[in-house]
Tab-separated table of C-alpha atoms in Angstrom:
chain	number	residue	atom	x	y	z
G	1	MET	CA	0.094	-0.075	-0.053
G	2	SER	CA	1.627	3.276	-1.033
G	3	MET	CA	1.942	5.930	1.485
G	4	LYS	CA	1.746	8.599	-0.705
G	5	THR	CA	-1.540	9.496	-1.509
G	6	ARG	CA	-3.288	13.140	-1.656
G	7	ALA	CA	-6.697	14.036	-2.659
G	8	ASN	CA	-7.667	16.383	-5.195
G	9	PRO	CA	-7.166	19.976	-3.761
G	10	ARG	CA	-10.181	21.456	-5.973
G	11	SER	CA	-12.565	18.864	-4.210
G	12	ALA	CA	-10.821	20.665	-0.786
G	13	SER	CA	-12.546	23.788	-1.116
G	14	LYS	CA	-16.057	21.931	-1.197
G	15	ALA	CA	-15.288	20.333	2.222
G	16	ILE	CA	-14.531	23.687	3.615
G	17	ALA	CA	-17.315	26.179	3.988
G	18	ILE	CA	-15.220	28.823	4.606
G	19	PHE	CA	-11.862	28.411	2.926
G	20	SER	CA	-9.913	31.608	4.325
G	21	TYR	CA	-6.975	30.925	6.905
G	22	GLU	CA	-4.075	32.771	7.854
G	23	MET	CA	-0.397	31.619	7.772
G	24	VAL	CA	2.447	32.501	10.274
G	25	ASN	CA	6.105	31.597	9.501
G	26	LEU	CA	8.067	28.861	12.052
G	27	SER	CA	10.859	28.992	10.474
G	28	GLN	CA	13.113	30.096	13.386
G	29	HIS	CA	11.289	26.992	15.728
G	30	PRO	CA	14.211	24.856	16.961
G	31	LEU	CA	12.343	21.912	15.656
G	32	LEU	CA	13.276	22.546	12.096
G	33	ALA	CA	16.970	22.179	13.278
G	34	LEU	CA	16.114	18.493	13.470
G	35	SER	CA	15.376	17.879	9.603
G	36	SER	CA	17.517	19.404	7.066
G	37	SER	CA	14.777	18.120	4.458
G	38	SER	CA	12.190	20.751	5.952
G	39	SER	CA	11.623	22.983	3.453
G	40	SER	CA	8.957	25.058	5.259
G	41	ALA	CA	7.494	25.437	8.440
G	42	TYR	CA	4.089	27.466	8.920
G	43	GLU	CA	1.104	27.611	11.277
G	44	HIS	CA	-1.959	27.872	9.216
G	45	HIS	CA	-5.305	29.072	10.958
G	46	ILE	CA	-8.159	27.331	8.940
G	47	GLN	CA	-11.936	28.134	9.093
G	48	THR	CA	-13.430	24.754	9.075
G	49	ASN	CA	-17.258	23.902	9.100
G	50	HIS	CA	-16.572	23.653	12.945
G	51	GLY	CA	-15.098	26.587	13.734
G	52	SER	CA	-11.251	27.626	13.160
G	53	VAL	CA	-8.444	25.535	13.979
G	54	SER	CA	-4.653	26.119	14.196
G	55	VAL	CA	-2.182	23.466	12.268
G	56	ALA	CA	1.446	23.746	12.272
G	57	VAL	CA	3.245	22.280	8.964
G	58	TYR	CA	6.702	20.662	9.262
G	59	GLY	CA	8.760	19.089	6.534
G	60	ASP	CA	8.305	18.370	2.931
G	61	HIS	CA	4.773	18.428	1.549
G	62	ASP	CA	5.473	16.004	-0.955
G	63	LYS	CA	6.389	13.330	1.985
G	64	PRO	CA	3.094	11.027	3.240
G	65	ALA	CA	1.463	13.105	5.937
G	66	LEU	CA	1.643	12.585	10.004
G	67	VAL	CA	-1.171	14.338	11.525
G	68	THR	CA	-0.765	14.741	15.439
G	69	CYS	CA	-3.755	15.682	17.775
G	70	PRO	CA	-2.430	16.320	21.671
G	71	ASP	CA	-4.409	15.642	24.861
G	72	VAL	CA	-6.209	18.373	26.911
G	73	ALA	CA	-4.788	21.880	27.509
G	74	LEU	CA	-1.816	20.884	25.554
G	75	ASN	CA	-0.845	21.740	22.066
G	76	TYR	CA	1.729	20.158	19.937
G	77	MET	CA	4.684	21.982	21.770
G	78	SER	CA	3.650	20.563	25.113
G	79	CYS	CA	2.671	17.265	23.813
G	80	PHE	CA	5.143	15.922	21.010
G	81	GLU	CA	8.291	18.492	21.655
G	82	GLY	CA	9.696	15.857	23.682
G	83	LEU	CA	9.454	13.379	21.427
G	84	LEU	CA	10.713	14.961	18.283
G	85	PHE	CA	13.736	16.489	20.605
G	86	CYS	CA	15.031	13.062	20.447
G	87	PRO	CA	17.710	12.926	17.431
G	88	GLU	CA	16.689	9.350	16.449
G	89	ALA	CA	12.663	10.115	16.676
G	90	ALA	CA	13.027	13.141	14.579
G	91	SER	CA	14.997	11.323	11.947
G	92	LEU	CA	12.476	8.802	11.928
G	93	LEU	CA	9.560	10.703	11.746
G	94	LEU	CA	10.700	14.074	9.850
G	95	HIS	CA	12.782	11.934	7.319
G	96	ASN	CA	9.596	10.107	6.302
G	97	PHE	CA	6.667	12.600	7.155
G	98	CYS	CA	5.738	16.174	6.638
G	99	ILE	CA	3.924	16.578	9.955
G	100	TYR	CA	0.495	18.192	10.256
G	101	HIS	CA	0.112	19.069	14.104
G	102	ILE	CA	-3.611	20.096	14.664
G	103	SER	CA	-4.125	21.792	17.927
G	104	PRO	CA	-7.413	21.585	19.601
G	105	PRO	CA	-9.316	24.770	19.155
G	106	GLY	CA	-7.996	27.819	20.954
G	107	HIS	CA	-4.944	25.890	22.338
G	108	GLU	CA	-2.342	27.292	19.980
G	109	LEU	CA	0.398	29.773	21.152
G	110	GLY	CA	-0.997	33.247	21.584
G	111	ALA	CA	-4.568	32.056	21.021
G	112	ALA	CA	-7.303	34.499	21.571
G	113	PRO	CA	-10.489	33.445	23.772
G	114	ILE	CA	-12.916	31.649	21.715
G	115	SER	CA	-16.295	33.747	21.879
G	116	PRO	CA	-18.805	32.685	24.434
G	117	LYS	CA	-21.628	32.603	21.513
G	118	THR	CA	-19.669	30.077	19.796
G	119	PRO	CA	-21.159	26.581	20.585
G	120	VAL	CA	-19.127	23.733	22.736
G	121	PRO	CA	-17.745	21.460	19.897
G	122	SER	CA	-19.036	17.655	20.142
G	123	VAL	CA	-16.470	14.851	19.648
G	124	ASP	CA	-17.933	14.498	16.355
G	125	ASP	CA	-17.341	18.100	15.223
G	126	LEU	CA	-13.538	17.598	16.692
G	127	ALA	CA	-13.090	14.585	14.369
G	128	ASP	CA	-14.870	16.392	11.487
G	129	GLN	CA	-11.940	18.791	11.567
G	130	VAL	CA	-9.411	16.520	11.150
G	131	ALA	CA	-11.021	15.366	7.822
G	132	ASP	CA	-11.902	19.268	7.107
G	133	VAL	CA	-7.998	20.124	7.451
G	134	LEU	CA	-7.047	16.863	5.283
G	135	ASP	CA	-9.345	18.051	2.695
G	136	PHE	CA	-7.736	21.742	3.189
G	137	PHE	CA	-4.290	20.548	2.349
G	138	GLY	CA	-5.084	18.224	-0.203
G	139	LEU	CA	-4.350	15.168	1.639
G	140	GLY	CA	-6.164	11.939	0.762
G	141	SER	CA	-4.424	8.667	3.466
G	142	VAL	CA	-2.426	10.020	6.304
G	143	MET	CA	-0.416	8.182	9.271
G	144	CYS	CA	-1.925	9.299	12.966
G	145	LEU	CA	-0.471	10.286	16.124
G	146	GLY	CA	-2.486	10.960	18.935
G	147	ALA	CA	-2.607	11.350	22.509
G	148	THR	CA	-5.644	10.346	25.225
G	149	ALA	CA	-8.410	12.709	24.307
G	150	GLY	CA	-6.252	13.374	21.002
G	151	ALA	CA	-5.825	9.578	20.686
G	152	TYR	CA	-9.563	9.240	21.015
G	153	ILE	CA	-10.535	12.005	18.584
G	154	LEU	CA	-8.089	10.521	16.032
G	155	THR	CA	-9.512	6.961	16.602
G	156	LEU	CA	-13.136	8.523	16.363
G	157	PHE	CA	-11.924	9.781	12.704
G	158	ALA	CA	-10.789	6.436	11.475
G	159	ALA	CA	-13.922	4.767	12.453
G	160	LYS	CA	-15.884	7.675	10.289
G	161	CYS	CA	-13.430	7.785	7.670
G	162	ARG	CA	-11.661	4.469	7.423
G	163	GLU	CA	-10.046	4.933	3.996
G	164	ARG	CA	-8.096	7.901	5.134
G	165	VAL	CA	-6.129	6.519	7.995
G	166	LEU	CA	-3.354	4.112	6.873
G	167	GLY	CA	-2.289	3.564	10.745
G	168	LEU	CA	-3.019	5.004	14.171
G	169	VAL	CA	-0.193	5.588	17.037
G	170	LEU	CA	-1.616	6.310	20.347
G	171	VAL	CA	-0.389	7.137	23.539
G	172	SER	CA	-2.604	6.367	26.418
G	173	PRO	CA	-5.754	6.572	24.697
G	174	LEU	CA	-9.326	6.559	25.632
G	175	CYS	CA	-12.244	5.163	23.826
G	176	LYS	CA	-14.821	4.564	25.914
G	177	ALA	CA	-17.428	6.797	27.412
G	178	PRO	CA	-16.457	8.460	30.760
G	179	THR	CA	-17.242	6.502	33.875
G	180	TRP	CA	-19.596	8.021	36.628
G	181	THR	CA	-16.426	8.938	38.636
G	182	GLU	CA	-14.204	10.532	35.619
G	183	TRP	CA	-17.600	12.568	34.601
G	184	PHE	CA	-17.714	13.754	37.889
G	185	TYR	CA	-14.323	14.611	38.489
G	186	SER	CA	-14.686	16.067	35.099
G	187	LYS	CA	-17.452	18.079	35.937
G	188	VAL	CA	-15.816	19.537	39.197
G	189	GLU	CA	-12.649	20.740	36.496
G	190	SER	CA	-14.590	22.098	34.548
G	191	ASN	CA	-16.576	24.302	36.763
G	192	LEU	CA	-13.273	25.256	38.770
G	193	LEU	CA	-12.166	26.521	34.838
G	194	TYR	CA	-15.383	28.168	34.023
G	195	TYR	CA	-15.454	30.239	37.637
G	196	TYR	CA	-11.671	30.557	38.540
G	197	GLY	CA	-9.859	29.791	35.351
G	198	MET	CA	-6.075	28.191	35.242
G	199	CYS	CA	-6.207	28.064	39.229
G	200	GLY	CA	-3.559	25.617	41.279
G	201	LEU	CA	-6.390	22.780	41.638
G	202	VAL	CA	-6.939	22.630	37.913
G	203	LYS	CA	-3.409	22.760	36.971
G	204	GLU	CA	-2.271	20.327	39.726
G	205	SER	CA	-5.263	17.653	38.515
G	206	LEU	CA	-3.849	18.017	34.666
G	207	LEU	CA	-0.139	17.322	35.773
G	208	GLN	CA	-1.662	14.328	37.683
G	209	ARG	CA	-3.501	13.244	34.434
G	210	PHE	CA	-0.157	13.658	32.540
G	211	PHE	CA	2.752	12.523	34.452
G	212	SER	CA	3.789	9.746	37.079
G	213	LYS	CA	4.748	10.745	40.462
G	214	GLU	CA	7.931	10.055	40.011
G	215	VAL	CA	8.227	13.025	37.909
G	216	ARG	CA	5.882	15.104	39.573
G	217	GLY	CA	7.915	15.303	42.613
G	218	CYS	CA	7.174	15.163	46.426
G	219	SER	CA	8.644	16.871	49.565
G	220	GLU	CA	11.815	14.954	49.075
G	221	SER	CA	12.101	15.368	45.643
G	222	PRO	CA	11.930	18.330	43.641
G	223	GLU	CA	9.593	18.425	40.590
G	224	SER	CA	11.498	17.136	37.005
G	225	ASP	CA	11.977	20.186	34.224
G	226	ILE	CA	9.248	18.562	32.210
G	227	VAL	CA	6.690	19.034	35.077
G	228	GLN	CA	7.598	22.713	35.758
G	229	GLY	CA	7.928	23.155	31.673
G	230	CYS	CA	4.430	21.933	31.571
G	231	ARG	CA	3.337	23.795	34.562
G	232	SER	CA	4.357	27.214	32.780
G	233	LEU	CA	3.071	26.265	29.927
G	234	LEU	CA	-0.389	25.821	31.514
G	235	ASP	CA	-0.460	29.117	32.476
G	236	GLN	CA	-0.394	30.498	28.803
G	237	ARG	CA	-3.802	28.748	27.966
G	238	GLN	CA	-6.935	30.526	27.712
G	239	SER	CA	-9.015	28.949	30.259
G	240	MET	CA	-12.193	29.154	28.638
G	241	ASN	CA	-10.990	27.110	25.553
G	242	VAL	CA	-9.541	24.852	27.672
G	243	TRP	CA	-12.932	24.361	29.436
G	244	ARG	CA	-14.581	23.979	26.260
G	245	PHE	CA	-12.335	20.842	25.018
G	246	VAL	CA	-13.112	19.159	28.415
G	247	GLU	CA	-16.819	19.536	28.335
G	248	ALA	CA	-16.340	18.064	24.445
G	249	MET	CA	-14.397	14.992	26.095
G	250	ASN	CA	-16.939	14.309	29.175
G	251	GLY	CA	-19.518	14.066	26.258
G	252	ARG	CA	-17.665	11.363	24.357
G	253	TYR	CA	-19.688	8.232	23.593
G	254	ASP	CA	-17.913	4.578	23.575
G	255	LEU	CA	-16.237	3.552	20.524
G	256	THR	CA	-15.597	-0.176	21.401
G	257	GLU	CA	-18.074	-1.980	19.111
G	258	GLY	CA	-16.624	-0.222	16.091
G	259	LEU	CA	-12.928	-0.862	16.706
G	260	LYS	CA	-12.732	-4.057	14.927
G	261	GLN	CA	-14.005	-2.626	11.912
G	262	LEU	CA	-10.823	-0.144	11.663
G	263	GLN	CA	-8.758	-1.097	8.328
G	264	CYS	CA	-5.560	0.237	9.774
G	265	ARG	CA	-2.817	-1.068	12.143
G	266	THR	CA	-2.537	0.253	15.426
G	267	LEU	CA	0.483	1.090	18.068
G	268	ILE	CA	-0.484	1.598	21.324
G	269	PHE	CA	1.723	3.066	24.156
G	270	VAL	CA	0.339	3.493	27.800
G	271	GLY	CA	2.496	4.131	30.899
G	272	LYS	CA	2.073	1.694	33.594
G	273	ASN	CA	1.312	4.563	36.218
G	274	SER	CA	-1.077	6.287	33.791
G	275	GLN	CA	-4.394	6.661	34.905
G	276	PHE	CA	-5.836	5.265	31.491
G	277	HIS	CA	-3.699	1.906	31.912
G	278	VAL	CA	-6.736	-0.027	31.917
G	279	GLU	CA	-8.631	1.784	29.145
G	280	ALA	CA	-5.734	1.268	26.944
G	281	VAL	CA	-5.355	-2.502	27.615
G	282	HIS	CA	-9.403	-2.607	27.279
G	283	MET	CA	-8.878	-0.752	23.748
G	284	THR	CA	-5.941	-3.110	22.738
G	285	ALA	CA	-8.075	-6.154	23.298
G	286	LYS	CA	-11.556	-4.943	21.448
G	287	LEU	CA	-8.854	-4.362	18.272
G	288	ASP	CA	-8.202	-6.944	16.005
G	289	ARG	CA	-4.933	-8.714	17.350
G	290	ARG	CA	-3.414	-9.281	13.729
G	291	TYR	CA	-3.164	-5.333	13.746
G	292	CYS	CA	-2.630	-4.205	16.700
G	293	ALA	CA	-0.024	-3.844	19.213
G	294	LEU	CA	0.404	-2.649	22.975
G	295	ASP	CA	3.785	-1.633	24.477
G	296	GLU	CA	3.656	-0.796	28.409
G	297	VAL	CA	6.101	1.424	29.667
G	298	GLN	CA	7.332	1.109	33.121
G	299	ALA	CA	7.504	3.829	35.955
G	300	CYS	CA	5.955	6.499	33.056
G	301	GLY	CA	2.619	8.108	33.489
G	302	SER	CA	0.161	9.134	30.567
G	303	LEU	CA	2.129	11.461	28.461
G	304	VAL	CA	5.130	9.074	27.069
G	305	THR	CA	5.941	11.186	24.771
G	306	GLU	CA	7.359	13.896	26.985
G	307	GLU	CA	8.143	11.629	30.437
G	308	GLN	CA	10.028	8.601	28.218
G	309	PRO	CA	9.954	9.394	24.824
G	310	HIS	CA	13.025	7.099	24.307
G	311	ALA	CA	11.025	4.369	24.957
G	312	MET	CA	8.690	4.662	21.693
G	313	LEU	CA	12.113	4.435	19.286
G	314	ILE	CA	12.362	0.794	18.708
G	315	PRO	CA	8.336	-0.199	18.620
G	316	MET	CA	7.820	2.800	16.124
G	317	GLU	CA	10.907	1.937	13.720
G	318	TYR	CA	9.434	-1.754	13.470
G	319	PHE	CA	5.901	-0.187	13.237
G	320	PHE	CA	7.090	1.802	10.273
G	321	MET	CA	8.839	-0.921	8.874
G	322	GLY	CA	5.443	-2.471	7.804
G	323	TYR	CA	4.944	0.207	5.718
G	324	GLY	CA	8.414	0.183	3.930
G	325	LEU	CA	9.636	3.355	6.452
G	326	TYR	CA	13.106	3.659	7.493
G	327	LYS	CA	15.735	5.553	9.484
G	328	PRO	CA	17.785	7.408	7.182
G	329	SER	CA	21.187	5.104	6.658
G	330	GLU	CA	23.206	7.955	8.348
G	331	LEU	CA	21.830	7.005	11.266
G	332	ASP	CA	21.242	3.255	10.904
G	333	CYS	CA	22.834	2.309	14.126
G	334	SER	CA	20.751	1.528	17.052
G	335	PRO	CA	19.007	4.391	18.613
G	336	ARG	CA	20.336	5.844	22.161
G	337	SER	CA	17.514	4.405	23.881
G	338	PRO	CA	16.882	3.188	26.981
G	339	LEU	CA	15.508	-0.125	25.483
G	340	SER	CA	18.835	-2.503	24.315
G	341	PRO	CA	17.730	-4.662	21.718
G	342	PHE	CA	18.838	-7.609	23.731
G	343	CYS	CA	15.648	-6.112	26.185
G	344	ILE	CA	13.147	-6.918	23.392
G	345	SER	CA	11.666	-10.334	23.253
G	346	PRO	CA	12.330	-12.461	20.747
G	347	GLU	CA	8.504	-12.646	19.728
G	348	LEU	CA	8.947	-9.074	18.498
G	349	LEU	CA	10.929	-10.290	15.502
G	350	SER	CA	8.377	-13.108	14.450
G	351	PRO	CA	6.329	-12.561	11.394
G	352	GLU	CA	3.043	-11.144	11.899
G	353	SER	CA	0.507	-10.311	9.432
G	354	MET	CA	0.814	-7.331	6.873
G	355	GLY	CA	4.467	-6.979	7.903
G	356	VAL	CA	3.759	-5.560	12.034
G	357	LYS	CA	6.468	-6.908	14.124
G	358	LEU	CA	5.226	-5.978	17.274
G	359	LYS	CA	3.338	-8.213	19.723
G	360	PRO	CA	1.776	-6.888	23.090
G	361	ILE	CA	5.412	-6.499	25.007
G	362	LYS	CA	6.310	-4.676	28.051
G	363	THR	CA	9.192	-2.356	27.874
G	364	ARG	CA	11.252	-1.005	30.845
G	365	ALA	CA	13.013	1.970	30.539
G	366	ARG	CA	15.763	3.625	33.340
G	367	LEU	CA	14.498	6.759	35.134
G	368	GLN	CA	16.748	9.764	34.921
G	369	VAL	CA	17.878	10.366	38.489
């Protein structure tokens, strides 16, 4: 199956009601230094059928497309930058893909508050925005990378537009409707956002959602740099824009019944200490096991892309091999990863259908002291 598929750009204009957009040059962003092949980097503000959305594009537009979607209160810089600042991961991804980072509405840097008169989107609206973005850029079938809430949106998009998704890489994904307990806590968080903004309680709740207690710190050990950086970035979010995304995710529905109908391969990462570990295991069990692999990362929270991005390198490399994608030759040596090749189960290399050389395994990564 060819990775390079694009839709007719003329048909794209029919799918988007208002075709205007603003384009911001990102050529000075440090991510570009990781890929000499990145011919351009721009942030597009696109008016879709369900409101405005920001899309940051990195890389050569002639390469296959990788679409990313972050978790609640995050954008691509706070959700995926840890992964893309790993030289080996950047080499693998930017060498093979043009990356389209979709931020949730109003989550991009410098975003203005969304008008209170604008209806809160549903999860279906957010998934349809992904389709509108693909139409805008004239993209056909794409690879998807999503984290938690973003993983849910991209899975829903894959269920609605199965022919447009070649593969899913999901980090601590959601696939079920919220439990009563989750719904209650989300409502408390939502009310705090609405009335008090991004207050200390909301930030602590979000940091517990993203990271394991090992990096969040305690009385005996300080917060890690990644948690401090995330806390600072949360201060920059427009609280009412975050509230809208929380409300949308609180209204999500169960995708379980449609998971076996997905026509793409799926690679799932989840931290053993993630709040969503059980849900990731449930999702793996409901997907067609011939086309799905689960990688559980020890001593890690939900946001594996930031907390232990090196643990994703080898599984992603094997996953992309099924599509004929490889690291550039100058970096063919083993990745500098906490995962040594001899720590991987021999089953990892057994023949699997459609070229997927992963099985549900557990990986262990050393913590930085």
